């Protein structure tokens, strides 16, 4: 009953930097509040109404007004820069992070590891590794919130949002949905299990994974007939997808977009939205045909068609198929 | 009864309360003071409804399990608590009650510029209120007061449209009141009442009115889009049809962040009047105080997306909005410093209104300082949508605004009712409210940083102790809010009769009878003095 924690566990690199700013602000604002309250109390007592005491009229003081305009402004700007710096790091996932695809729905969290493992309301990650969450929602807006990591990112229907963390301490931590999402909003919770690398490897090999996520995607790619147009040469009616991911793509209307996860996703669901230069808008929509999980697998597959970046200890890449995409080592 | 006969020789001087009797004389009145009282009754009613919902929320959260209410019922409670309190209490509280009553008198006018539109505002408020009551009584609504799409447009089958309509209609009441105030302040000032002599209460209501007129239509449009999307299955916010749910958030907060300033600015006006009176001092830095409210009103329109730092907006947009949020913090800080220095070398008495003003300054300072936390991007990502934010805005809205409102009601009660409230009870209630408030909301800062999300019907057991403290505080707070209701009603009959200036305060409202005659002054006053002329107060001609 008298379990009274006053500080959340600190289990990611971000947590440390958020806490540092928070403690700085606690000190600064604590001091400011104390100063103001002391002034009020001292004035209230010292200048209390009593016989023989008269108020002394003071118009104001421009010098003081400018002082308490510009000094706070200066301090505020410092806080802004510090806060923005942390945010910049939070919003900029490092290269080569392990990727976990996430589908949120009323009221559960579904995770797909690129290795092929799938989890519900439980997410296993290793200590000491960057993990990038690629998230979307099947219905309303949810929010992926792990207090111990001090990260939160709303999960939107119809697009991917991204969060990342680097866990520093093994343990089991709360996962909350932080955006009100209907009846069982407070039941949309789970655990983030941070494991030592060795145990994590054991956990990975323990589960019955049905091949990697990209592998699954490859199967879907075949069965939906994508490969009839998106051939791995230049003869297809659709663009060759090898090496496309992460690169700029020239569109029919002259714009250039980066082929990121959101672009791949949109091109599957609303193919006519951004047609690649030199191709006709003939691709049918797959809205309602592929589930969010299948979409994630397809995206993972398209990503796997990139040659692995030199020296990146990242996700296991599939080899770009040369002739027949079935072959896979 | 003829409205021209103001020199009645009866024992009791004729005033706006006793000039006419009967329900008709109230429902068809165009007297700003009577309309203010109509508002007072209406918003008090809604305050207790909203408060009742709050109490149920706190009782549910006494234990970690969801046991007192069903999950859906709980969701309706926090939704309707927010909607009722924001749109039917906080927004109209100071402007529509105290502003309505005082602005014409403070500037030496007979009434507002458009007395009948003023009555229309109240009727619109009541029609909106009836829709809200309909929503409540026929099963409620559970969108959250923020109506986030696509939850509100595609996934809920509660009375979303009725609730949106209620707020839509009440919004027009707010727009019309704002319009009325703007025109009144521009056109109806008594001779000599220059802009630089306006009481800060008038300045702050003027700034508020600008926000009401410019911002509220955007809310109306947004709610209409929600209703259209629900009824006609349009794809404005629905991503499957090419819409964008974040567009809704931008539109909603474009109004609803400035709405925070609609709620707090008038309260700042009250505090400026009270602090000067009970310190017997001119306000420190009058010009800066007036400029600060205008700066808040203008800058307040440029910070809306700070509600969306974790929502998926672009990195650089977030940085701009964080920066602008720090700018808006500056004028708020200026106000706190000026109130504090106004007390310096004053002659301070601790009457009830002053206790509320102390409470306001303290709690608003806490709310403002925690605003620095949530405006910091890196911290906001962790604390947004948690109890930290809940605590932060309750320190502003309840700790700030409700304190100011109650302080104002006590301060001007002799003017409104012609009777004094019982001072000892007043002080006791102020103290109870201050203690109850802090006990309710301070633990929520800790809960928020620990990571307890808001709008949770059940929660992890380690959060319980802090929740129990919060609920205990809420019950104390409830007692504190009931007390003034009881003794103010009592004082209307049994309170000591007030003279026209029981506080020996500056300002035109204290130079007419308590309660004032229907047209406020027997003769239009000519102003020859600056605001808060506490130095020359004894020389001020007292009208009789």
Short mmCIF file of N, CA and C in Angstrom, two decimals, chain B residues 192-315:
data_model
loop_
_atom_site.label_atom_id
_atom_site.label_comp_id
_atom_site.label_asym_id
_atom_site.label_seq_id
_atom_site.Cartn_x
_atom_site.Cartn_y
_atom_site.Cartn_z
N UNK B 192 -13.10 62.39 -20.01
CA UNK B 192 -11.91 62.33 -19.17
C UNK B 192 -11.39 60.93 -18.92
N UNK B 193 -12.22 59.91 -19.24
CA UNK B 193 -11.76 58.52 -19.02
C UNK B 193 -10.95 58.10 -20.25
N UNK B 194 -9.69 58.53 -20.26
CA UNK B 194 -8.83 58.20 -21.40
C UNK B 194 -8.37 56.75 -21.30
N UNK B 195 -7.77 56.26 -22.38
CA UNK B 195 -7.27 54.88 -22.35
C UNK B 195 -6.27 54.69 -21.23
N UNK B 196 -5.47 55.70 -20.98
CA UNK B 196 -4.44 55.53 -19.95
C UNK B 196 -5.00 55.68 -18.54
N UNK B 197 -6.29 55.98 -18.43
CA UNK B 197 -6.89 56.02 -17.10
C UNK B 197 -7.81 54.83 -16.85
N UNK B 198 -7.92 53.96 -17.82
CA UNK B 198 -8.81 52.80 -17.65
C UNK B 198 -8.29 51.89 -16.55
N UNK B 199 -9.19 51.41 -15.72
CA UNK B 199 -8.75 50.39 -14.76
C UNK B 199 -8.21 49.17 -15.52
N UNK B 200 -7.24 48.48 -14.92
CA UNK B 200 -6.66 47.32 -15.61
C UNK B 200 -7.68 46.21 -15.82
N UNK B 201 -8.71 46.21 -14.97
CA UNK B 201 -9.79 45.23 -15.18
C UNK B 201 -10.42 45.44 -16.55
N UNK B 202 -10.59 46.71 -16.94
CA UNK B 202 -11.17 47.00 -18.25
C UNK B 202 -10.18 46.61 -19.35
N UNK B 203 -8.92 46.95 -19.14
CA UNK B 203 -7.90 46.56 -20.13
C UNK B 203 -7.90 45.05 -20.36
N UNK B 204 -7.94 44.30 -19.27
CA UNK B 204 -7.80 42.86 -19.44
C UNK B 204 -9.05 42.26 -20.07
N UNK B 205 -10.22 42.82 -19.75
CA UNK B 205 -11.42 42.33 -20.43
C UNK B 205 -11.46 42.74 -21.89
N UNK B 206 -10.86 43.89 -22.16
CA UNK B 206 -10.77 44.33 -23.55
C UNK B 206 -9.89 43.36 -24.35
N UNK B 207 -8.75 43.04 -23.78
CA UNK B 207 -7.85 42.08 -24.46
C UNK B 207 -8.56 40.73 -24.64
N UNK B 208 -9.28 40.31 -23.61
CA UNK B 208 -10.03 39.05 -23.68
C UNK B 208 -11.04 39.09 -24.82
N UNK B 209 -11.71 40.25 -24.93
CA UNK B 209 -12.75 40.36 -25.95
C UNK B 209 -12.18 40.21 -27.35
N UNK B 210 -10.99 40.75 -27.55
CA UNK B 210 -10.35 40.61 -28.86
C UNK B 210 -10.16 39.13 -29.18
N UNK B 211 -9.68 38.37 -28.20
CA UNK B 211 -9.48 36.94 -28.44
C UNK B 211 -10.82 36.27 -28.72
N UNK B 212 -11.83 36.64 -27.94
CA UNK B 212 -13.14 36.00 -28.12
C UNK B 212 -13.66 36.23 -29.53
N UNK B 213 -13.52 37.46 -30.00
CA UNK B 213 -14.07 37.79 -31.31
C UNK B 213 -13.26 37.13 -32.43
N UNK B 214 -11.94 37.08 -32.28
CA UNK B 214 -11.12 36.52 -33.35
C UNK B 214 -11.00 35.00 -33.29
N UNK B 215 -11.01 34.45 -32.09
CA UNK B 215 -10.72 33.03 -31.94
C UNK B 215 -11.95 32.13 -32.00
N UNK B 216 -13.03 32.57 -31.35
CA UNK B 216 -14.19 31.68 -31.21
C UNK B 216 -14.76 31.22 -32.55
N UNK B 217 -14.80 32.08 -33.60
CA UNK B 217 -15.31 31.57 -34.88
C UNK B 217 -14.54 30.35 -35.38
N UNK B 218 -13.25 30.29 -35.10
CA UNK B 218 -12.47 29.13 -35.55
C UNK B 218 -12.95 27.86 -34.85
N UNK B 219 -13.26 27.99 -33.56
CA UNK B 219 -13.80 26.84 -32.84
C UNK B 219 -15.13 26.42 -33.45
N UNK B 220 -15.96 27.43 -33.77
CA UNK B 220 -17.27 27.13 -34.35
C UNK B 220 -17.11 26.37 -35.66
N UNK B 221 -16.18 26.83 -36.50
CA UNK B 221 -15.94 26.16 -37.77
C UNK B 221 -15.46 24.73 -37.53
N UNK B 222 -14.53 24.58 -36.59
CA UNK B 222 -13.95 23.27 -36.33
C UNK B 222 -15.01 22.28 -35.87
N UNK B 223 -15.86 22.74 -34.94
CA UNK B 223 -16.89 21.83 -34.43
C UNK B 223 -17.89 21.50 -35.52
N UNK B 224 -18.14 22.49 -36.39
CA UNK B 224 -19.05 22.24 -37.49
C UNK B 224 -18.47 21.17 -38.43
N UNK B 225 -17.16 21.25 -38.67
CA UNK B 225 -16.53 20.25 -39.52
C UNK B 225 -16.65 18.85 -38.88
N UNK B 226 -16.50 18.80 -37.56
CA UNK B 226 -16.65 17.51 -36.88
C UNK B 226 -18.06 16.98 -37.09
N UNK B 227 -19.04 17.87 -36.92
CA UNK B 227 -20.43 17.44 -37.10
C UNK B 227 -20.68 17.01 -38.54
N UNK B 228 -20.18 17.78 -39.51
CA UNK B 228 -20.38 17.42 -40.91
C UNK B 228 -19.74 16.09 -41.23
N UNK B 229 -18.52 15.89 -40.69
CA UNK B 229 -17.83 14.63 -40.96
C UNK B 229 -18.60 13.45 -40.38
N UNK B 230 -19.18 13.66 -39.20
CA UNK B 230 -19.97 12.59 -38.59
C UNK B 230 -21.24 12.31 -39.37
N UNK B 231 -21.94 13.39 -39.74
CA UNK B 231 -23.27 13.21 -40.32
C UNK B 231 -23.16 12.78 -41.78
N UNK B 232 -22.31 13.45 -42.53
CA UNK B 232 -22.26 13.19 -43.97
C UNK B 232 -21.07 12.32 -44.39
N UNK B 233 -20.33 11.79 -43.40
CA UNK B 233 -19.19 10.92 -43.70
C UNK B 233 -18.20 11.58 -44.66
N UNK B 234 -17.92 12.83 -44.41
CA UNK B 234 -16.92 13.52 -45.22
C UNK B 234 -15.52 13.06 -44.80
N UNK B 235 -14.53 13.41 -45.57
CA UNK B 235 -13.17 12.95 -45.26
C UNK B 235 -12.22 14.07 -44.91
N UNK B 236 -12.69 15.01 -44.09
CA UNK B 236 -11.82 16.15 -43.78
C UNK B 236 -10.68 15.72 -42.85
N UNK B 237 -11.03 14.92 -41.86
CA UNK B 237 -10.04 14.49 -40.88
C UNK B 237 -9.75 12.99 -40.99
N UNK B 238 -10.47 12.30 -41.85
CA UNK B 238 -10.36 10.85 -41.94
C UNK B 238 -9.25 10.46 -42.91
N UNK B 239 -8.17 9.88 -42.41
CA UNK B 239 -7.03 9.58 -43.29
C UNK B 239 -7.38 8.61 -44.41
N UNK B 240 -8.34 7.73 -44.17
CA UNK B 240 -8.69 6.77 -45.22
C UNK B 240 -9.29 7.46 -46.43
N UNK B 241 -9.82 8.67 -46.23
CA UNK B 241 -10.39 9.41 -47.34
C UNK B 241 -9.51 10.60 -47.71
N UNK B 242 -8.25 10.53 -47.29
CA UNK B 242 -7.32 11.59 -47.64
C UNK B 242 -7.33 12.75 -46.68
N UNK B 243 -8.09 12.64 -45.60
CA UNK B 243 -8.11 13.71 -44.60
C UNK B 243 -6.94 13.58 -43.65
N UNK B 244 -6.86 14.52 -42.72
CA UNK B 244 -5.72 14.55 -41.82
C UNK B 244 -6.19 14.81 -40.39
N UNK B 245 -6.03 13.82 -39.50
CA UNK B 245 -6.47 14.03 -38.12
C UNK B 245 -5.70 15.15 -37.42
N UNK B 246 -4.47 15.41 -37.86
CA UNK B 246 -3.70 16.48 -37.21
C UNK B 246 -4.26 17.86 -37.58
N UNK B 247 -4.91 17.94 -38.75
CA UNK B 247 -5.55 19.20 -39.13
C UNK B 247 -6.56 19.61 -38.07
N UNK B 248 -7.31 18.61 -37.57
CA UNK B 248 -8.27 18.93 -36.52
C UNK B 248 -7.57 19.54 -35.32
N UNK B 249 -6.45 18.92 -34.93
CA UNK B 249 -5.77 19.41 -33.73
C UNK B 249 -5.29 20.85 -33.92
N UNK B 250 -4.78 21.15 -35.10
CA UNK B 250 -4.35 22.52 -35.36
C UNK B 250 -5.53 23.49 -35.22
N UNK B 251 -6.65 23.14 -35.85
CA UNK B 251 -7.80 24.03 -35.80
C UNK B 251 -8.32 24.17 -34.38
N UNK B 252 -8.40 23.03 -33.69
CA UNK B 252 -8.95 23.06 -32.34
C UNK B 252 -8.09 23.91 -31.41
N UNK B 253 -6.80 23.72 -31.47
CA UNK B 253 -5.93 24.46 -30.55
C UNK B 253 -5.74 25.90 -30.98
N UNK B 254 -6.00 26.19 -32.25
CA UNK B 254 -5.92 27.59 -32.67
C UNK B 254 -6.89 28.43 -31.86
N UNK B 255 -8.04 27.85 -31.54
CA UNK B 255 -8.92 28.55 -30.61
C UNK B 255 -8.58 28.21 -29.16
N UNK B 256 -8.40 26.95 -28.89
CA UNK B 256 -8.43 26.50 -27.50
C UNK B 256 -7.19 26.89 -26.73
N UNK B 257 -6.08 27.19 -27.44
CA UNK B 257 -5.02 27.78 -26.63
C UNK B 257 -5.31 29.23 -26.28
N UNK B 258 -5.64 30.10 -27.25
CA UNK B 258 -6.06 31.44 -26.84
C UNK B 258 -7.18 31.42 -25.81
N UNK B 259 -8.03 30.39 -25.86
CA UNK B 259 -9.11 30.30 -24.87
C UNK B 259 -8.57 30.25 -23.45
N UNK B 260 -7.37 29.70 -23.28
CA UNK B 260 -6.75 29.71 -21.96
C UNK B 260 -6.58 31.16 -21.49
N UNK B 261 -6.25 32.03 -22.44
CA UNK B 261 -6.07 33.43 -22.07
C UNK B 261 -7.41 34.12 -21.90
N UNK B 262 -8.45 33.64 -22.63
CA UNK B 262 -9.79 34.15 -22.35
C UNK B 262 -10.12 33.88 -20.89
N UNK B 263 -9.67 32.73 -20.42
CA UNK B 263 -10.01 32.34 -19.05
C UNK B 263 -9.15 33.07 -18.02
N UNK B 264 -7.90 33.35 -18.32
CA UNK B 264 -7.04 33.88 -17.26
C UNK B 264 -6.92 35.40 -17.28
N UNK B 265 -6.97 36.03 -18.45
CA UNK B 265 -6.76 37.49 -18.49
C UNK B 265 -7.75 38.27 -17.62
N UNK B 266 -9.05 37.96 -17.69
CA UNK B 266 -9.97 38.73 -16.84
C UNK B 266 -9.64 38.55 -15.36
N UNK B 267 -9.16 37.36 -15.01
CA UNK B 267 -8.78 37.12 -13.62
C UNK B 267 -7.61 38.02 -13.22
N UNK B 268 -6.69 38.22 -14.16
CA UNK B 268 -5.57 39.13 -13.88
C UNK B 268 -6.10 40.54 -13.62
N UNK B 269 -7.15 40.91 -14.36
CA UNK B 269 -7.76 42.22 -14.15
C UNK B 269 -8.32 42.35 -12.74
N UNK B 270 -9.00 41.31 -12.28
CA UNK B 270 -9.55 41.33 -10.93
C UNK B 270 -8.44 41.54 -9.92
N UNK B 271 -7.35 40.78 -10.10
CA UNK B 271 -6.28 40.83 -9.12
C UNK B 271 -5.65 42.23 -9.07
N UNK B 272 -5.52 42.87 -10.22
CA UNK B 272 -4.96 44.22 -10.23
C UNK B 272 -5.83 45.18 -9.41
N UNK B 273 -7.15 45.04 -9.52
CA UNK B 273 -8.04 45.91 -8.74
C UNK B 273 -7.91 45.63 -7.25
N UNK B 274 -7.88 44.34 -6.90
CA UNK B 274 -7.89 43.95 -5.49
C UNK B 274 -6.56 44.31 -4.82
N UNK B 275 -5.45 43.99 -5.50
CA UNK B 275 -4.14 44.23 -4.87
C UNK B 275 -3.93 45.73 -4.61
N UNK B 276 -4.32 46.57 -5.57
CA UNK B 276 -4.15 48.01 -5.35
C UNK B 276 -5.01 48.48 -4.20
N UNK B 277 -6.25 48.01 -4.15
CA UNK B 277 -7.15 48.49 -3.10
C UNK B 277 -6.66 48.12 -1.72
N UNK B 278 -6.25 46.86 -1.55
CA UNK B 278 -5.89 46.43 -0.19
C UNK B 278 -4.42 46.69 0.13
N UNK B 279 -3.71 47.31 -0.83
CA UNK B 279 -2.37 47.81 -0.50
C UNK B 279 -2.39 49.34 -0.43
N UNK B 280 -3.53 49.92 -0.76
CA UNK B 280 -3.66 51.39 -0.83
C UNK B 280 -2.57 51.97 -1.72
N UNK B 281 -2.36 51.39 -2.86
CA UNK B 281 -1.25 51.81 -3.72
C UNK B 281 -1.72 51.92 -5.16
N UNK B 282 -1.04 52.80 -5.90
CA UNK B 282 -1.19 52.76 -7.35
C UNK B 282 -0.61 51.43 -7.81
N UNK B 283 -1.08 50.98 -8.97
CA UNK B 283 -0.47 49.76 -9.51
C UNK B 283 0.94 50.11 -9.94
N UNK B 284 1.88 49.20 -9.69
CA UNK B 284 3.26 49.42 -10.11
C UNK B 284 3.34 49.19 -11.62
N UNK B 285 3.80 50.18 -12.37
CA UNK B 285 4.00 50.00 -13.82
C UNK B 285 2.70 49.83 -14.59
N UNK B 286 1.80 50.81 -14.47
CA UNK B 286 0.49 50.71 -15.13
C UNK B 286 0.61 50.39 -16.62
N UNK B 287 1.49 51.16 -17.30
CA UNK B 287 1.60 50.98 -18.76
C UNK B 287 2.05 49.57 -19.12
N UNK B 288 3.00 49.07 -18.34
CA UNK B 288 3.51 47.73 -18.64
C UNK B 288 2.44 46.68 -18.37
N UNK B 289 1.63 46.94 -17.34
CA UNK B 289 0.54 46.00 -17.04
C UNK B 289 -0.47 45.98 -18.18
N UNK B 290 -0.80 47.16 -18.71
CA UNK B 290 -1.77 47.22 -19.81
C UNK B 290 -1.18 46.60 -21.07
N UNK B 291 0.09 46.94 -21.35
CA UNK B 291 0.75 46.36 -22.53
C UNK B 291 0.86 44.85 -22.42
N UNK B 292 1.10 44.38 -21.20
CA UNK B 292 1.30 42.94 -21.01
C UNK B 292 0.04 42.17 -21.39
N UNK B 293 -1.13 42.66 -21.03
CA UNK B 293 -2.34 41.90 -21.38
C UNK B 293 -2.55 41.89 -22.89
N UNK B 294 -2.23 43.01 -23.53
CA UNK B 294 -2.36 43.03 -24.99
C UNK B 294 -1.34 42.07 -25.61
N UNK B 295 -0.12 42.09 -25.08
CA UNK B 295 0.91 41.18 -25.60
C UNK B 295 0.49 39.73 -25.43
N UNK B 296 -0.10 39.41 -24.29
CA UNK B 296 -0.54 38.03 -24.06
C UNK B 296 -1.62 37.67 -25.07
N UNK B 297 -2.56 38.61 -25.30
CA UNK B 297 -3.65 38.33 -26.25
C UNK B 297 -3.10 38.07 -27.65
N UNK B 298 -2.11 38.87 -28.06
CA UNK B 298 -1.58 38.72 -29.41
C UNK B 298 -0.71 37.47 -29.52
N UNK B 299 0.27 37.35 -28.60
CA UNK B 299 1.17 36.19 -28.66
C UNK B 299 0.43 34.88 -28.43
N UNK B 300 -0.67 34.96 -27.67
CA UNK B 300 -1.44 33.76 -27.37
C UNK B 300 -1.96 33.06 -28.61
N UNK B 301 -2.08 33.83 -29.70
CA UNK B 301 -2.55 33.24 -30.94
C UNK B 301 -1.45 32.48 -31.69
N UNK B 302 -0.22 32.60 -31.23
CA UNK B 302 0.90 32.07 -32.02
C UNK B 302 1.57 30.85 -31.37
N UNK B 303 0.91 30.25 -30.43
CA UNK B 303 1.58 29.17 -29.70
C UNK B 303 0.80 27.85 -29.70
N UNK B 304 -0.25 27.76 -30.52
CA UNK B 304 -1.19 26.66 -30.34
C UNK B 304 -0.57 25.28 -30.46
N UNK B 305 0.42 25.14 -31.37
CA UNK B 305 0.91 23.78 -31.61
C UNK B 305 1.79 23.27 -30.48
N UNK B 306 1.97 24.06 -29.39
CA UNK B 306 2.71 23.48 -28.27
C UNK B 306 1.89 22.40 -27.55
N UNK B 307 0.64 22.22 -27.98
CA UNK B 307 -0.14 21.08 -27.48
C UNK B 307 0.16 19.82 -28.28
N UNK B 308 1.01 19.95 -29.29
CA UNK B 308 1.14 18.86 -30.26
C UNK B 308 2.58 18.40 -30.44
N UNK B 309 3.43 18.64 -29.43
CA UNK B 309 4.85 18.31 -29.60
C UNK B 309 5.07 16.81 -29.81
N UNK B 310 4.18 15.98 -29.27
CA UNK B 310 4.34 14.53 -29.46
C UNK B 310 3.34 14.00 -30.48
N UNK B 311 2.66 14.90 -31.18
CA UNK B 311 1.55 14.47 -32.02
C UNK B 311 1.98 14.06 -33.41
N UNK B 312 3.22 14.37 -33.77
CA UNK B 312 3.67 14.03 -35.11
C UNK B 312 3.78 15.25 -36.03
N UNK B 313 3.96 16.44 -35.44
CA UNK B 313 4.22 17.61 -36.28
C UNK B 313 5.72 17.65 -36.58
N UNK B 314 6.12 18.51 -37.52
CA UNK B 314 7.52 18.48 -37.92
C UNK B 314 8.41 19.01 -36.80
N UNK B 315 9.63 18.53 -36.84
CA UNK B 315 10.62 18.88 -35.83
C UNK B 315 10.79 20.39 -35.72
#
